[in-house]
mmCIF file of C-alpha atoms in Angstrom:
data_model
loop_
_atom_site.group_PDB
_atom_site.id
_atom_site.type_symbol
_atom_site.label_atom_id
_atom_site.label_comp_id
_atom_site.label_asym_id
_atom_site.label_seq_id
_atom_site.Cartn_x
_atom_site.Cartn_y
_atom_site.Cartn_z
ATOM 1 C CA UNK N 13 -60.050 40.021 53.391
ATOM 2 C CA UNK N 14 -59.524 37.887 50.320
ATOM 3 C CA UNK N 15 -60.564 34.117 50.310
ATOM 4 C CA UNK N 16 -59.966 32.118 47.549
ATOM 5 C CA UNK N 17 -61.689 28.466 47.333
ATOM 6 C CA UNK N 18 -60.859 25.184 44.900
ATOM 7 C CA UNK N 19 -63.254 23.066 45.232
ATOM 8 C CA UNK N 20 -61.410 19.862 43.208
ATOM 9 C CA UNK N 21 -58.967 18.388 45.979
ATOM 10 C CA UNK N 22 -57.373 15.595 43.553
ATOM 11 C CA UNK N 23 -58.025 15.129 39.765
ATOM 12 C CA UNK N 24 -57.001 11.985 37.472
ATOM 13 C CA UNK N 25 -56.861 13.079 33.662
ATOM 14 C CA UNK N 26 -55.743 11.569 30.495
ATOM 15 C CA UNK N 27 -52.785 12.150 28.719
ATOM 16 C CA UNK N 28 -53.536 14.637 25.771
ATOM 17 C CA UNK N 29 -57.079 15.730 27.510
ATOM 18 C CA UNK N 30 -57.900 19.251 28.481
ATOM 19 C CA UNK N 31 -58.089 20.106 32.108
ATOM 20 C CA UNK N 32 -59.804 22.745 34.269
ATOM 21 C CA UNK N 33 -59.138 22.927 37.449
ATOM 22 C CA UNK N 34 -61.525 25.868 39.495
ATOM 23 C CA UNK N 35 -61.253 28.623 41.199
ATOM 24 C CA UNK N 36 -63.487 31.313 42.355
ATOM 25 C CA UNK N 37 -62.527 33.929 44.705
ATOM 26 C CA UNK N 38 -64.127 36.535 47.192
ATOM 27 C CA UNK N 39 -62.755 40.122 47.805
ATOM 28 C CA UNK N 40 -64.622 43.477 47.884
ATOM 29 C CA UNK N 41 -61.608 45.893 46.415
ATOM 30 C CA UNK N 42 -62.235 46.705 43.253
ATOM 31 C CA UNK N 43 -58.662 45.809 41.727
ATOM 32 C CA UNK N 44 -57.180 42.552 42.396
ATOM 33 C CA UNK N 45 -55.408 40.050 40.410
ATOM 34 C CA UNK N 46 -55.561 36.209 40.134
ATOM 35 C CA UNK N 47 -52.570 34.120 39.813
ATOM 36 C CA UNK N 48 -51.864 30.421 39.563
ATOM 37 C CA UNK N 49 -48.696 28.702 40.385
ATOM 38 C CA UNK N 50 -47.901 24.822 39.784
ATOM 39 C CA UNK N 51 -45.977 22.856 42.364
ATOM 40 C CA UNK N 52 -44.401 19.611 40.982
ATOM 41 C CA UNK N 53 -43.061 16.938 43.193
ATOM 42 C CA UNK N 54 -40.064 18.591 43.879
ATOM 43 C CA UNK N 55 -41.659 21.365 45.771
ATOM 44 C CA UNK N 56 -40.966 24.559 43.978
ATOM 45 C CA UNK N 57 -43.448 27.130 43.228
ATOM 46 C CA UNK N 58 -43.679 28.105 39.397
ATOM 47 C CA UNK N 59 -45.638 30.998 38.450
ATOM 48 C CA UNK N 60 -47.895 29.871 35.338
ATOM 49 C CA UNK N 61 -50.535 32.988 34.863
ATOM 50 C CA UNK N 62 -52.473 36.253 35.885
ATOM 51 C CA UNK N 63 -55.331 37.999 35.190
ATOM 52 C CA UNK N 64 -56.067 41.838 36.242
ATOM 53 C CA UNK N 65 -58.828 42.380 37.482
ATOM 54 C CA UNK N 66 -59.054 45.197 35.041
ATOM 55 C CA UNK N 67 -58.051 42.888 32.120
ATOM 56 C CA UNK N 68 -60.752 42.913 29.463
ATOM 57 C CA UNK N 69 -59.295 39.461 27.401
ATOM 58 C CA UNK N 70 -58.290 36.175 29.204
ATOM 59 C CA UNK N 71 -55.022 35.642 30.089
ATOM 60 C CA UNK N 72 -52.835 32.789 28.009
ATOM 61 C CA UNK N 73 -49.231 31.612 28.597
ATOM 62 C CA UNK N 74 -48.753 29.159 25.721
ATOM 63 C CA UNK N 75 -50.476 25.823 26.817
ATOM 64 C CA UNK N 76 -52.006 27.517 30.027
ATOM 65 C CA UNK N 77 -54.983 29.693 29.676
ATOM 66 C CA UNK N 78 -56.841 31.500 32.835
ATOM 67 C CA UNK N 79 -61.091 31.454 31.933
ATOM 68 C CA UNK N 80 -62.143 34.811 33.712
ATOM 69 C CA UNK N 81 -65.780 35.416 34.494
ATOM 70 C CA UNK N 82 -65.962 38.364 36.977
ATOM 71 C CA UNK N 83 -69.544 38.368 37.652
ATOM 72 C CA UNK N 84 -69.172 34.927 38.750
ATOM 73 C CA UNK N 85 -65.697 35.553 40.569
ATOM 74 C CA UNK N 86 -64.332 32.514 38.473
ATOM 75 C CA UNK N 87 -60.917 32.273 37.161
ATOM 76 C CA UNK N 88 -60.447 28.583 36.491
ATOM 77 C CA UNK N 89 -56.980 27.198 34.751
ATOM 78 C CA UNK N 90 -57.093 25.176 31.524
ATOM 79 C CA UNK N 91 -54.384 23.109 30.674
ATOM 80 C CA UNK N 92 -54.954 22.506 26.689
ATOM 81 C CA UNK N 93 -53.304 18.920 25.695
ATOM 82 C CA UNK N 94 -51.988 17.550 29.006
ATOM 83 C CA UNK N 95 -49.152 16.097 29.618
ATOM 84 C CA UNK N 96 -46.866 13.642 32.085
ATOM 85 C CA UNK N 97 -45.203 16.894 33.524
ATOM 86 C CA UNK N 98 -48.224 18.365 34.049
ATOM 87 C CA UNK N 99 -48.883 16.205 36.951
ATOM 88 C CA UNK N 100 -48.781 18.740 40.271
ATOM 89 C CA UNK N 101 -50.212 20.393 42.565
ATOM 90 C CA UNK N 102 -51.743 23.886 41.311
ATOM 91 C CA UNK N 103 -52.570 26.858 43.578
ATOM 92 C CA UNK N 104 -54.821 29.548 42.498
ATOM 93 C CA UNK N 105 -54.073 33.175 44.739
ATOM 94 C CA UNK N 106 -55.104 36.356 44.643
ATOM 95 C CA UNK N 107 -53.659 39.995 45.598
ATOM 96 C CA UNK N 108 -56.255 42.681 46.156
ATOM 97 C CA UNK N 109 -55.747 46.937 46.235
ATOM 98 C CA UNK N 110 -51.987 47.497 45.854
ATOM 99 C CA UNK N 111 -51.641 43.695 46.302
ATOM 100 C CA UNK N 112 -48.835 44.541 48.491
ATOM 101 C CA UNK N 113 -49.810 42.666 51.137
ATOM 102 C CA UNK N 114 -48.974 39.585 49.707
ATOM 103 C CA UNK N 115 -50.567 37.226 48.340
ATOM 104 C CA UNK N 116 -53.883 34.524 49.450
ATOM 105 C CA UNK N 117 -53.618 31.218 47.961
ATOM 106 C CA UNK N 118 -56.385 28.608 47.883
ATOM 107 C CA UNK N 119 -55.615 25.203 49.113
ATOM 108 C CA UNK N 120 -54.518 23.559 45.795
ATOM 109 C CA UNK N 121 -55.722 20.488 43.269
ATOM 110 C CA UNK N 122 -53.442 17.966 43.381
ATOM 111 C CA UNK N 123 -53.734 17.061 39.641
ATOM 112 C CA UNK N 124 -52.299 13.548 37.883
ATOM 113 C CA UNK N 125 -51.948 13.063 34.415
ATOM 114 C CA UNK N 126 -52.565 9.173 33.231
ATOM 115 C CA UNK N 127 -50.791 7.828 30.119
ATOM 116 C CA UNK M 28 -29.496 34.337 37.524
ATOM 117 C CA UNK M 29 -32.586 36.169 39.331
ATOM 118 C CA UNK M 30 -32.958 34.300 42.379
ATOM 119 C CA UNK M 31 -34.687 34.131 45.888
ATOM 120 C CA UNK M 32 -32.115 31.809 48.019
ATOM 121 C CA UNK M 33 -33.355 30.397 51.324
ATOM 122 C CA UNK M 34 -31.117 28.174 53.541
ATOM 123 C CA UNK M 35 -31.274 26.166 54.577
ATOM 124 C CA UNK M 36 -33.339 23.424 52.502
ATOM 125 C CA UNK M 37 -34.137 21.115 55.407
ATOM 126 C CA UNK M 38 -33.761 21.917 59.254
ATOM 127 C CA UNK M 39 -34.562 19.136 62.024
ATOM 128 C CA UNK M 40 -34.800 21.123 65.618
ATOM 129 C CA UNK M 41 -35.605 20.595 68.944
ATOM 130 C CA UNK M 42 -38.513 22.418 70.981
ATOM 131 C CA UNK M 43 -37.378 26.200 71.669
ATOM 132 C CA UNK M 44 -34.168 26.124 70.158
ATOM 133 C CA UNK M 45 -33.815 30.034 68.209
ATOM 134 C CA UNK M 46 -33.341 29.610 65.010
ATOM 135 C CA UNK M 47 -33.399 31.830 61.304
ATOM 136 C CA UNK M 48 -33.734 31.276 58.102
ATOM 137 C CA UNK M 49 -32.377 32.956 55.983
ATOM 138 C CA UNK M 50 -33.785 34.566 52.302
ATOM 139 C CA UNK M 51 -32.019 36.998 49.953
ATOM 140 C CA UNK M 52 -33.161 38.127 47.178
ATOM 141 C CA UNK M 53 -30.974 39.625 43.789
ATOM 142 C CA UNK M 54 -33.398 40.724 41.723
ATOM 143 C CA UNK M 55 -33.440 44.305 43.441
ATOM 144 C CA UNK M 56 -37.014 43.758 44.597
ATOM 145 C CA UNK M 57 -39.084 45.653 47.088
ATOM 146 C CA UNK M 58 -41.722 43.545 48.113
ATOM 147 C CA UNK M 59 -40.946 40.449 50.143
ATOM 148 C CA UNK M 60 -43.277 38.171 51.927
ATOM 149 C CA UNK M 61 -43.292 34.768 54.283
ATOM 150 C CA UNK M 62 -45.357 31.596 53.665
ATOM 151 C CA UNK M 63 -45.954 28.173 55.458
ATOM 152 C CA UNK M 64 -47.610 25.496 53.184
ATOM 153 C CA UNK M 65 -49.141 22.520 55.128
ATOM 154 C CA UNK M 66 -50.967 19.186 53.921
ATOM 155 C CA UNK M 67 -54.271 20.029 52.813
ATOM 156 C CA UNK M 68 -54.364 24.347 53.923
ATOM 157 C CA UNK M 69 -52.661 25.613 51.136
ATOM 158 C CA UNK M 70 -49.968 28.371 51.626
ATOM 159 C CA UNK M 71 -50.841 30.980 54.577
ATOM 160 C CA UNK M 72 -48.465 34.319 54.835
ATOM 161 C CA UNK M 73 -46.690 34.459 57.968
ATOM 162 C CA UNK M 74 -45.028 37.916 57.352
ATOM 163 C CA UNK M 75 -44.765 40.656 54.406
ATOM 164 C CA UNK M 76 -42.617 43.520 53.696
ATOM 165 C CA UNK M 77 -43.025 46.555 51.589
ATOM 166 C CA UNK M 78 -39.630 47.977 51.369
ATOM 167 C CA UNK M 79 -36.896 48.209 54.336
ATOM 168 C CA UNK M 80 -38.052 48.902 57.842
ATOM 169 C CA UNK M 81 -41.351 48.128 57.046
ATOM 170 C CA UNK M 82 -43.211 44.749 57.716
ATOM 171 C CA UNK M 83 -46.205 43.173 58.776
ATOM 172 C CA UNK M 84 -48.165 40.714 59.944
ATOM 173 C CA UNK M 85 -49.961 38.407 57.564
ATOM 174 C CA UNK M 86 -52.599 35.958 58.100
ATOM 175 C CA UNK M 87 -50.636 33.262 61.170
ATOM 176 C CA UNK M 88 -47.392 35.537 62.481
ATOM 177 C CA UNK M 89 -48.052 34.109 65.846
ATOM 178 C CA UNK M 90 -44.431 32.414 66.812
ATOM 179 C CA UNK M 91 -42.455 34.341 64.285
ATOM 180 C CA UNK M 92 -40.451 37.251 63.973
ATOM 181 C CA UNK M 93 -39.360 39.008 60.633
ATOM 182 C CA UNK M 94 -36.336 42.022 60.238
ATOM 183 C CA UNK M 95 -36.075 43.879 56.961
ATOM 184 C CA UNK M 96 -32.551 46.068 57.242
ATOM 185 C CA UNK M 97 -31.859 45.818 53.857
ATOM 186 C CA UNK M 98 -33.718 45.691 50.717
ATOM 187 C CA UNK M 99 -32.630 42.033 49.662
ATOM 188 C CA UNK M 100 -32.491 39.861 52.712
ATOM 189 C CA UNK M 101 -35.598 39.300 54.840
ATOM 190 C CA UNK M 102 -34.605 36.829 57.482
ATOM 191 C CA UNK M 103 -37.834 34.404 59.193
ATOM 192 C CA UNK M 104 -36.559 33.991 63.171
ATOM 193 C CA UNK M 105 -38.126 31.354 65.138
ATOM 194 C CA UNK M 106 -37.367 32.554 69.019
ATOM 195 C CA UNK M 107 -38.927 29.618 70.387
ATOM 196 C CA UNK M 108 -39.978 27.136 67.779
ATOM 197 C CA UNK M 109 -42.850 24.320 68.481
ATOM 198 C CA UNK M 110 -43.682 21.578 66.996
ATOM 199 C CA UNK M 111 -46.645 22.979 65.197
ATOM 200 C CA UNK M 112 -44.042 25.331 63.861
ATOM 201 C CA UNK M 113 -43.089 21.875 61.573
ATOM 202 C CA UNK M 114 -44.167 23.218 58.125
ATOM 203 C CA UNK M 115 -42.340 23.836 54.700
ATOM 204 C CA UNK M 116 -41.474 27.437 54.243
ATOM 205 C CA UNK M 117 -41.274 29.672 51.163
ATOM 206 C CA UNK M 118 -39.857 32.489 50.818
ATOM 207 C CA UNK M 119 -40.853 35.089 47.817
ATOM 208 C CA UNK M 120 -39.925 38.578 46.653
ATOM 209 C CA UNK M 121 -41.855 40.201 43.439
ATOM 210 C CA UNK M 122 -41.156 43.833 41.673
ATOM 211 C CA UNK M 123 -44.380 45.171 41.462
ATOM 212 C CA UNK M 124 -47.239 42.733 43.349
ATOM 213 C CA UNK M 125 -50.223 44.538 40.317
ATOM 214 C CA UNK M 126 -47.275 43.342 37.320
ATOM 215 C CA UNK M 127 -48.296 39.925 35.647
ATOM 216 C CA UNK M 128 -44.918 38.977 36.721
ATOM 217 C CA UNK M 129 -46.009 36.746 39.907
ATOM 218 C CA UNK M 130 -44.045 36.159 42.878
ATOM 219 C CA UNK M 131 -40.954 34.479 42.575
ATOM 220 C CA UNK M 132 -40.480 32.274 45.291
ATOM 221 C CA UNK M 133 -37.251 30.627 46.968
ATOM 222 C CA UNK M 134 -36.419 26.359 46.889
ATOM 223 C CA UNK M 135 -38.309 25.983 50.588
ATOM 224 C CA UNK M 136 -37.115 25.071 53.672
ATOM 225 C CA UNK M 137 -38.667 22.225 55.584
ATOM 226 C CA UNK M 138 -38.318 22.718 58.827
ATOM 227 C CA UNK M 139 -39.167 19.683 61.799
ATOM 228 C CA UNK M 140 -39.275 20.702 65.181
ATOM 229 C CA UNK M 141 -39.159 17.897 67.822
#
């Protein structure tokens, strides 16, 4: 079974900062992937990022890019020059092996962004 | 526009009254799954679904019931809901779970059982 853990329940940031928010994950299958997904106030779920497990560069989506260190089962989110909008809750998940199954999500870091 | 469409948004029920909510999806997906997001646990899959006729459990089914008959509705039934049943609900559908493409996931439905 997958587990994936965030350790940062609540973060306050400056505007225009970078921001990290962790992740590390546990699974024995060999292939997985990592995803992140950002939940604004409205509720929705908006998919930000992944990483293969197989990928052999970290994964970027314009201000959004996913730090990967496999030996350390890390894939923590940085948010490069944050803004307003950015406050939300983020969720970091994981699929492992076909990643059929679904997906396992961690319980989330409810980030706010000061001006 | 590619979609996954849950109704309905917000449902207030009483103690083992059936209910369903409903999810279609128009993005000609195969995969299909159920969530519950609660304060301070995250998201947990109730249900998932590979392709029609063909589901299972996830991590908390107990108290729910899933039917996949056709490839782009996958319907969450509530036979007799609780009130630790009261949860907001997400819906989500993706094309190929190993493509960077994520999940995409439907509005929610917050559902309050009394």
């Amino acid at each position: 079974a997958q587990k994936i853990t965030q350790t940062q329940p609540g973060m306050f940031v400056q505007e225009k900062e970078a921001v990290t928010l962790d992740c590390t994950y546990d699974t024995s299958d060999p292939s997985y992937g990592l995803f992140w997904y950002k939940q604004p106030s409205s509720g929705e779920m908006i998919f930000l990022i992944y990483q293969g497990s197989y990928d052999q560069q970290n994964a970027t989506e314009g201000r959004y890019s996913l730090n990967f260190q496999k030996a350390r089962k890390s894939a923590n989110l940085v948010i490069s020059a944050s803004q307003l909008g950015d406050s939300a809750m983020y969720f970091c998940a994981t699929h492992s092996g076909g990643g059929a199954d679904g997906l396992t999500f961690g319980k989330g870091t409810h980030l706010i962004i000061q001006p | 526009e590619a979609q996954v469409t849950q109704n309905p948004r917000y449902l207030i029920t009483v103690t083992g009254k059936k209910l369903t909510v409903t999810c279609s999806q128009n993005m000609n997906h195969e995969y299909m799954s159920w969530y519950r997001q609660d304060p301070g646990l995250g998201l947990r899959q109730i249900y998932y679904s590979m392709n029609v006729e063909v589901t299972d459990k996830g991590d908390v089914p107990e108290g729910y019931k899933v039917s996949r008959k056709e490839k782009r509705n996958f319907p969450l039934i509530l036979e007799s809901p609780s009130p630790n049943q009261t949860s907001l609900y997400f819906c989500a559908s993706s094309l190929s779970p190993e493509a960077p493409y994520g999940y995409t996931f439907g509005s929610g439905t917050r559902l309050t059982v009394v």
